[in-house]
PDB file of C-alpha atoms in Angstrom:
ATOM      1  CA  UNK A   1      -2.093  21.697 -23.221  1.00  0.00           C
ATOM      2  CA  UNK A   2      -0.430  25.052 -22.636  1.00  0.00           C
ATOM      3  CA  UNK A   3       2.462  25.575 -20.263  1.00  0.00           C
ATOM      4  CA  UNK A   4       0.128  27.300 -17.791  1.00  0.00           C
ATOM      5  CA  UNK A   5      -2.372  24.414 -17.929  1.00  0.00           C
ATOM      6  CA  UNK A   6       0.461  21.936 -17.323  1.00  0.00           C
ATOM      7  CA  UNK A   7       1.647  23.976 -14.349  1.00  0.00           C
ATOM      8  CA  UNK A   8      -1.855  24.008 -12.849  1.00  0.00           C
ATOM      9  CA  UNK A   9      -2.237  20.252 -13.461  1.00  0.00           C
ATOM     10  CA  UNK A  10       1.105  19.576 -11.718  1.00  0.00           C
ATOM     11  CA  UNK A  11       0.041  21.720  -8.746  1.00  0.00           C
ATOM     12  CA  UNK A  12      -3.267  19.822  -8.513  1.00  0.00           C
ATOM     13  CA  UNK A  13      -1.556  16.423  -8.622  1.00  0.00           C
ATOM     14  CA  UNK A  14       1.044  17.574  -6.068  1.00  0.00           C
ATOM     15  CA  UNK A  15      -1.761  18.671  -3.727  1.00  0.00           C
ATOM     16  CA  UNK A  16      -3.469  15.276  -4.113  1.00  0.00           C
ATOM     17  CA  UNK A  17      -0.211  13.476  -3.354  1.00  0.00           C
ATOM     18  CA  UNK A  18       0.267  15.610  -0.238  1.00  0.00           C
ATOM     19  CA  UNK A  19      -3.187  14.603   1.062  1.00  0.00           C
ATOM     20  CA  UNK A  20      -2.329  10.920   1.488  1.00  0.00           C
ATOM     21  CA  UNK A  21       0.380   8.487   2.467  1.00  0.00           C
ATOM     22  CA  UNK A  22      -1.234   5.811   0.283  1.00  0.00           C
ATOM     23  CA  UNK A  23      -0.675   6.238  -3.459  1.00  0.00           C
ATOM     24  CA  UNK A  24      -0.987   3.430  -6.008  1.00  0.00           C
ATOM     25  CA  UNK A  25      -0.178   3.535  -9.713  1.00  0.00           C
ATOM     26  CA  UNK A  26      -1.881   1.032 -12.004  1.00  0.00           C
ATOM     27  CA  UNK A  27      -2.197   0.412 -15.732  1.00  0.00           C
ATOM     28  CA  UNK A  28      -5.857   0.415 -16.743  1.00  0.00           C
ATOM     29  CA  UNK A  29      -5.305   0.499 -20.501  1.00  0.00           C
ATOM     30  CA  UNK A  30      -7.317  -1.976 -22.495  1.00  0.00           C
ATOM     31  CA  UNK A  31     -10.331  -1.911 -20.176  1.00  0.00           C
ATOM     32  CA  UNK A  32     -13.607  -1.291 -21.960  1.00  0.00           C
ATOM     33  CA  UNK A  33     -15.862   1.595 -20.910  1.00  0.00           C
ATOM     34  CA  UNK A  34     -18.154  -0.563 -18.770  1.00  0.00           C
ATOM     35  CA  UNK A  35     -15.287  -2.204 -16.866  1.00  0.00           C
ATOM     36  CA  UNK A  36     -13.569   1.150 -16.334  1.00  0.00           C
ATOM     37  CA  UNK A  37     -16.832   2.570 -15.032  1.00  0.00           C
ATOM     38  CA  UNK A  38     -17.216  -0.398 -12.660  1.00  0.00           C
ATOM     39  CA  UNK A  39     -13.638   0.083 -11.459  1.00  0.00           C
ATOM     40  CA  UNK A  40     -14.246   3.771 -10.773  1.00  0.00           C
ATOM     41  CA  UNK A  41     -17.478   2.920  -8.930  1.00  0.00           C
ATOM     42  CA  UNK A  42     -15.704   0.310  -6.778  1.00  0.00           C
ATOM     43  CA  UNK A  43     -12.948   2.806  -5.983  1.00  0.00           C
ATOM     44  CA  UNK A  44     -15.493   5.451  -5.020  1.00  0.00           C
ATOM     45  CA  UNK A  45     -17.305   3.030  -2.688  1.00  0.00           C
ATOM     46  CA  UNK A  46     -13.978   2.114  -1.041  1.00  0.00           C
ATOM     47  CA  UNK A  47     -13.025   5.769  -0.547  1.00  0.00           C
ATOM     48  CA  UNK A  48     -10.324   5.703  -3.221  1.00  0.00           C
ATOM     49  CA  UNK A  49      -9.781   8.646  -5.543  1.00  0.00           C
ATOM     50  CA  UNK A  50      -8.844   7.375  -9.002  1.00  0.00           C
ATOM     51  CA  UNK A  51      -7.840   9.304 -12.079  1.00  0.00           C
ATOM     52  CA  UNK A  52      -5.852   8.732 -15.233  1.00  0.00           C
ATOM     53  CA  UNK A  53      -2.816  11.014 -15.311  1.00  0.00           C
ATOM     54  CA  UNK A  54      -0.103  11.917 -17.772  1.00  0.00           C
ATOM     55  CA  UNK A  55       3.163  10.302 -16.760  1.00  0.00           C
ATOM     56  CA  UNK A  56       5.253  13.443 -17.250  1.00  0.00           C
ATOM     57  CA  UNK A  57       2.891  15.520 -15.109  1.00  0.00           C
ATOM     58  CA  UNK A  58       2.814  12.881 -12.361  1.00  0.00           C
ATOM     59  CA  UNK A  59       6.604  12.621 -12.411  1.00  0.00           C
ATOM     60  CA  UNK A  60       6.969  16.397 -12.031  1.00  0.00           C
ATOM     61  CA  UNK A  61       4.364  16.398  -9.240  1.00  0.00           C
ATOM     62  CA  UNK A  62       6.336  13.680  -7.434  1.00  0.00           C
ATOM     63  CA  UNK A  63       9.498  15.748  -7.752  1.00  0.00           C
ATOM     64  CA  UNK A  64       7.700  18.831  -6.391  1.00  0.00           C
ATOM     65  CA  UNK A  65       6.233  16.881  -3.471  1.00  0.00           C
ATOM     66  CA  UNK A  66       7.676  16.842   0.040  1.00  0.00           C
ATOM     67  CA  UNK A  67       7.575  13.023  -0.004  1.00  0.00           C
ATOM     68  CA  UNK A  68      10.450  10.962  -1.365  1.00  0.00           C
ATOM     69  CA  UNK A  69       8.999   8.736  -4.087  1.00  0.00           C
ATOM     70  CA  UNK A  70      12.375   7.166  -4.860  1.00  0.00           C
ATOM     71  CA  UNK A  71      12.286   4.867  -7.911  1.00  0.00           C
ATOM     72  CA  UNK A  72       8.492   5.009  -8.225  1.00  0.00           C
ATOM     73  CA  UNK A  73       8.836   7.277 -11.250  1.00  0.00           C
ATOM     74  CA  UNK A  74      10.483   4.355 -13.092  1.00  0.00           C
ATOM     75  CA  UNK A  75       7.035   2.719 -13.507  1.00  0.00           C
ATOM     76  CA  UNK A  76       5.605   5.731 -15.301  1.00  0.00           C
ATOM     77  CA  UNK A  77       5.392   4.239 -18.773  1.00  0.00           C
ATOM     78  CA  UNK A  78       2.295   3.620 -20.840  1.00  0.00           C
ATOM     79  CA  UNK A  79      -1.100   4.282 -19.320  1.00  0.00           C
ATOM     80  CA  UNK A  80      -1.068   5.281 -15.638  1.00  0.00           C
ATOM     81  CA  UNK A  81      -3.971   5.621 -13.250  1.00  0.00           C
ATOM     82  CA  UNK A  82      -3.395   7.216  -9.886  1.00  0.00           C
ATOM     83  CA  UNK A  83      -5.246   5.699  -6.930  1.00  0.00           C
ATOM     84  CA  UNK A  84      -5.165   7.700  -3.698  1.00  0.00           C
ATOM     85  CA  UNK A  85      -6.560   6.157  -0.516  1.00  0.00           C
ATOM     86  CA  UNK A  86      -6.492   6.394   3.258  1.00  0.00           C
ATOM     87  CA  UNK A  87      -6.427   2.624   3.868  1.00  0.00           C
ATOM     88  CA  UNK A  88      -3.146   1.028   2.746  1.00  0.00           C
ATOM     89  CA  UNK A  89      -4.585  -2.202   1.337  1.00  0.00           C
ATOM     90  CA  UNK A  90      -7.812  -0.873  -0.226  1.00  0.00           C
ATOM     91  CA  UNK A  91      -6.491  -0.205  -3.762  1.00  0.00           C
ATOM     92  CA  UNK A  92      -4.673  -3.567  -3.801  1.00  0.00           C
ATOM     93  CA  UNK A  93      -7.895  -5.355  -2.849  1.00  0.00           C
ATOM     94  CA  UNK A  94      -9.824  -3.538  -5.602  1.00  0.00           C
ATOM     95  CA  UNK A  95      -7.167  -4.376  -8.211  1.00  0.00           C
ATOM     96  CA  UNK A  96      -7.018  -7.999  -7.065  1.00  0.00           C
ATOM     97  CA  UNK A  97     -10.824  -8.278  -7.175  1.00  0.00           C
ATOM     98  CA  UNK A  98     -10.959  -6.917 -10.725  1.00  0.00           C
ATOM     99  CA  UNK A  99      -8.197  -9.276 -11.818  1.00  0.00           C
ATOM    100  CA  UNK A 100     -10.471 -12.248 -11.101  1.00  0.00           C
ATOM    101  CA  UNK A 101     -12.278 -11.401 -14.359  1.00  0.00           C
ATOM    102  CA  UNK A 102      -9.380 -10.160 -16.528  1.00  0.00           C
ATOM    103  CA  UNK A 103      -5.660  -9.451 -16.434  1.00  0.00           C
ATOM    104  CA  UNK A 104      -6.219  -5.711 -15.890  1.00  0.00           C
ATOM    105  CA  UNK A 105      -5.619  -3.425 -14.082  1.00  0.00           C
ATOM    106  CA  UNK A 106      -1.918  -4.130 -13.684  1.00  0.00           C
ATOM    107  CA  UNK A 107      -0.309  -2.914 -10.465  1.00  0.00           C
ATOM    108  CA  UNK A 108       2.752  -0.816 -11.299  1.00  0.00           C
ATOM    109  CA  UNK A 109       3.829   0.559  -7.950  1.00  0.00           C
ATOM    110  CA  UNK A 110       2.811   2.206  -4.698  1.00  0.00           C
ATOM    111  CA  UNK A 111       3.930   4.669  -2.072  1.00  0.00           C
ATOM    112  CA  UNK A 112       2.596   3.597   1.325  1.00  0.00           C
ATOM    113  CA  UNK A 113       3.680   5.420   4.486  1.00  0.00           C
ATOM    114  CA  UNK A 114       7.069   6.427   3.011  1.00  0.00           C
ATOM    115  CA  UNK A 115       7.738   2.925   1.630  1.00  0.00           C
ATOM    116  CA  UNK A 116       8.040   2.214  -2.086  1.00  0.00           C
ATOM    117  CA  UNK A 117       6.585  -0.945  -3.658  1.00  0.00           C
ATOM    118  CA  UNK A 118       7.294  -1.675  -7.327  1.00  0.00           C
ATOM    119  CA  UNK A 119       6.066  -4.587  -9.388  1.00  0.00           C
ATOM    120  CA  UNK A 120       2.872  -6.523  -9.978  1.00  0.00           C
ATOM    121  CA  UNK A 121       4.296  -9.463  -7.992  1.00  0.00           C
ATOM    122  CA  UNK A 122       3.763  -7.469  -4.748  1.00  0.00           C
ATOM    123  CA  UNK A 123      -0.005  -7.123  -5.226  1.00  0.00           C
ATOM    124  CA  UNK A 124      -0.930 -10.124  -3.025  1.00  0.00           C
ATOM    125  CA  UNK A 125       1.339  -8.898  -0.212  1.00  0.00           C
ATOM    126  CA  UNK A 126      -0.170  -5.415  -0.337  1.00  0.00           C
ATOM    127  CA  UNK A 127      -3.719  -6.793  -0.357  1.00  0.00           C
ATOM    128  CA  UNK A 128      -2.859  -8.788   2.770  1.00  0.00           C
ATOM    129  CA  UNK A 129      -1.673  -5.699   4.663  1.00  0.00           C
ATOM    130  CA  UNK A 130      -3.808  -4.949   7.680  1.00  0.00           C
ATOM    131  CA  UNK A 131      -5.359  -1.541   8.118  1.00  0.00           C
ATOM    132  CA  UNK A 132      -4.619   0.545  11.185  1.00  0.00           C
ATOM    133  CA  UNK A 133      -8.093  -0.224  12.537  1.00  0.00           C
ATOM    134  CA  UNK A 134      -7.601  -3.987  12.093  1.00  0.00           C
ATOM    135  CA  UNK A 135      -4.265  -3.908  13.939  1.00  0.00           C
ATOM    136  CA  UNK A 136      -5.735  -1.835  16.785  1.00  0.00           C
ATOM    137  CA  UNK A 137      -8.676  -4.255  17.013  1.00  0.00           C
ATOM    138  CA  UNK A 138      -6.317  -7.222  17.271  1.00  0.00           C
ATOM    139  CA  UNK A 139      -4.246  -5.506  19.958  1.00  0.00           C
ATOM    140  CA  UNK A 140      -7.353  -4.656  21.972  1.00  0.00           C
ATOM    141  CA  UNK A 141      -8.537  -8.259  21.636  1.00  0.00           C
ATOM    142  CA  UNK A 142      -5.176  -9.532  22.848  1.00  0.00           C
ATOM    143  CA  UNK A 143      -5.176  -7.115  25.780  1.00  0.00           C
ATOM    144  CA  UNK A 144      -8.745  -8.030  26.766  1.00  0.00           C
ATOM    145  CA  UNK A 145      -8.135 -11.771  26.601  1.00  0.00           C
ATOM    146  CA  UNK A 146      -6.093 -12.124  29.857  1.00  0.00           C
ATOM    147  CA  UNK A 147      -8.512  -9.892  31.755  1.00  0.00           C
ATOM    148  CA  UNK A 148     -11.484 -11.975  30.557  1.00  0.00           C
ATOM    149  CA  UNK A 149      -9.756 -15.168  31.661  1.00  0.00           C
ATOM    150  CA  UNK A 150      -9.039 -13.745  35.133  1.00  0.00           C
ATOM    151  CA  UNK A 151     -12.639 -12.561  35.536  1.00  0.00           C
ATOM    152  CA  UNK A 152     -13.933 -15.920  34.362  1.00  0.00           C
ATOM    153  CA  UNK A 153     -11.683 -17.773  36.806  1.00  0.00           C
ATOM    154  CA  UNK A 154     -12.738 -15.499  39.681  1.00  0.00           C
ATOM    155  CA  UNK A 155     -16.433 -15.944  38.863  1.00  0.00           C
ATOM    156  CA  UNK A 156     -16.062 -19.719  38.575  1.00  0.00           C
ATOM    157  CA  UNK A 157     -14.157 -19.806  41.856  1.00  0.00           C
ATOM    158  CA  UNK A 158     -16.823 -17.700  43.625  1.00  0.00           C
ATOM    159  CA  UNK A 159     -19.615 -19.887  42.234  1.00  0.00           C
ATOM    160  CA  UNK A 160     -17.901 -23.070  43.326  1.00  0.00           C
ATOM    161  CA  UNK A 161     -17.409 -21.675  46.873  1.00  0.00           C
ATOM    162  CA  UNK A 162     -21.084 -20.659  46.953  1.00  0.00           C
ATOM    163  CA  UNK A 163     -22.146 -24.194  46.015  1.00  0.00           C
ATOM    164  CA  UNK A 164     -19.810 -25.674  48.654  1.00  0.00           C
ATOM    165  CA  UNK A 165     -21.393 -23.483  51.374  1.00  0.00           C
ATOM    166  CA  UNK A 166     -24.853 -24.868  50.620  1.00  0.00           C
TER     167      UNK A 166
END
């Protein structure tokens, strides 16, 4: 790879990093072609962009980025796959699902909404994160609950008065 090609690759990775606040790094080495293909397909269906990247290029892209990736570059050893998503827990769920059949992919680290997560031991916690839509849905449900109870009480009260008048 020439210096110019490396520069273009770094610019492309930097642009991809700028597109999202959800970036996962995983080790997919050792997966056979069929499993890798299935992983890519699952990522595509979940709206996750996945690609294998060179560690040095990813590290330089992180340095060039406006985001502060902190110690995330410390996980850039061995094989690294970059997973970029819009939903914070989607890549963790995909990784966790694939780990039911084998010990790969291994979660290395993530950058989620300016927070850094490093270590495979955090995978379950990240998979349990709620998406923005789920949190909004819960809040709406909580807000609607008191109003529904008041309406129900008023309707029951009106019905009982109507029965008493007869």
